[in-house]
Amino acid sequence: MSAQDSIVGKVIDSYRITDILGKGGMGVVYKAKDMTLDRDVALKMMNATLARDAEFLKRFKSEAKALAKLQNPNIVTVFAMRETELGFFLVMEYVEGGTLSDRIRSGGAMQVSKAIPIFRQITTALDHAHRVGVIHRDIKPSNIMLTDSDIVKVTDFGLAKIQQVSNVTVTQGTGGTLYYMSPEQVKGLANVDARGDIYSIGMTLYETLIGRTPFANNAIDYDIRQMIVEGKIPAVEQFNSSVPKELSEIIRRSIHKDPAKRYQTCAEMCDALSAVSVPRDEAHAQPVRSKAHYVSSSRRPLYATLLTGALALVVFFLYRWFFVSSQSFLSINSNPEGAAVIVNGRGVGSTPIRSLAIEAGNTTVRLESEGYRSKDTTLSLKAGTMLGLSVPLSKVLTAESSNRTGVVSVADGGADAKPNKSKNDLPADASSSVLLLRAVPDAAIVIDGKKVSERSDEAVSLDVSPGTKKVLFQHPNLGSKQFTVTLRPRETKRMTCYFEAKANVTVSGGALWAFIVRNGVTTEETTPKALILPPGRHRIGVSKVGYEVVEGEKIVLVEPSLQPKEFQLAFTLKKQ
């Protein structure tokens, strides 16, 4: 019998453990009886290894307090957090039922008439969470509970963010969860916002309507990541022709690679779902009962639901009035990202920053990065103001030595770059050749001084005459890069210009994780982390209280390249 099984039947802090509901990297979820209130609850027990990390515990407690604020009939409620001789655990609402994943596995593709009400509840639940500042970050079918009357209970709020703190559960960041991750999550960008959840809802709806994800069963993680970030997800009607066009459009928009082109709020997506016309052949069809049995843990009367929602709003606005009335909230973006943000002469992190609380009044914002700089921006903020600020950065040309100690260089070139040849080396009657051109992220393309494409998410295919061509990729914020390529008659050549490089930052030496330091500024990002770095010179390091970093900072030089570049930045921490 394992240690996890051995506590079944025991009473811990007035909760009698009756069963094990599930296990994961974070710990174990038990079913228990609240002996005081005589009700069933779910106890999420933290992994003992994580519980020994003081910094992790601090974040766990902070996250639990945020989750406890969620009061919505479609969200699993967090009642309390307890510290016992066996460790920390969350006391949560117990839902006796199955998940959306169970329903799909047992019943296959779901009818449109059944899916729409379910996803209206999901978007309503997430809209409530987003309004109080909680981003789920791990929406997927297994985190959507369903009762026999199709009442939705969204669960596992905040766990994805907590998991990123520790490398103990790094595999949970990929695997099954990877299928539902937005491109910005896959890239490892900091502070993924509500639109990341909207992407995950769209991919979950996609799977619900066709009974599977759009990825091949034998696809490896690398291929899936490439498809999410750079590839094209097939339209849902290619797998299920009965899906209405307007519903297919909702999915297409919600999983757009560019967050700005998705729905901007879950409320907006919910409204779109409400307007979908149910196919005639489903309108009078009898509902298909799933093989799984679902039992609702509670059926709240309508007045109770309305009262709960009203009380939540009152508490929220009272909180805003008494505790943040003297503050303003500022969100700051830049291109390129990762710039150090200095507010009123004090470093506050790196871009993008979401809902930064600052005192009302005159505020000066400046952004700095190696190779980039912004002008000072002065704002006059009133109490309670919520302002989004996009700060342009100008590239500063500096002479850096490429052979200094600790410099990692991203060089030009690649397999597609060929030595120049004279046009006289080619036959006069040569037939046309083909160039397949692409930029990541998307950029304008110029061939021999003539612009052939504006910014595009997809590759550009061009018929050109054989010979030597000068291909210029131009990005409005990341600079430009020109390559020379020689084409033989009837030859097809692919060229992808990568403006960014990936740096995988990890730590070892006894610490589970550490904060990432960018250009001398400690951020909220934690290892393990895949940083996406724009062109320029970057100083990357790590920091953790009570530990000394053996290597110090590492410098990465990034230039646009014809081959994707990925660096392993490993740091060793030594306890002080």
mmCIF file of C-alpha atoms in Angstrom, residues 131 315-327 329 384-386:
data_model
loop_
_atom_site.group_PDB
_atom_site.id
_atom_site.type_symbol
_atom_site.label_atom_id
_atom_site.label_comp_id
_atom_site.label_asym_id
_atom_site.label_seq_id
_atom_site.Cartn_x
_atom_site.Cartn_y
_atom_site.Cartn_z
ATOM 1 C CA ARG A 131 -13.166 39.904 -14.692
ATOM 2 C CA VAL A 315 -17.807 42.106 -2.531
ATOM 3 C CA PHE A 316 -15.755 42.865 -5.639
ATOM 4 C CA PHE A 317 -16.790 46.522 -5.855
ATOM 5 C CA LEU A 318 -16.417 47.053 -2.094
ATOM 6 C CA TYR A 319 -12.906 45.642 -2.390
ATOM 7 C CA ARG A 320 -12.124 47.999 -5.251
ATOM 8 C CA TRP A 321 -13.575 50.965 -3.327
ATOM 9 C CA PHE A 322 -11.791 50.417 -0.014
ATOM 10 C CA PHE A 323 -8.483 48.872 -1.062
ATOM 11 C CA VAL A 324 -7.549 50.107 -4.536
ATOM 12 C CA SER A 325 -9.386 53.432 -4.796
ATOM 13 C CA SER A 326 -6.065 55.318 -4.609
ATOM 14 C CA GLN A 327 -4.403 53.166 -7.261
ATOM 15 C CA PHE A 329 -3.673 49.915 -13.169
ATOM 16 C CA GLY A 384 -9.137 53.571 -10.505
ATOM 17 C CA THR A 385 -7.923 54.153 -14.077
ATOM 18 C CA MET A 386 -7.111 51.012 -16.116
#
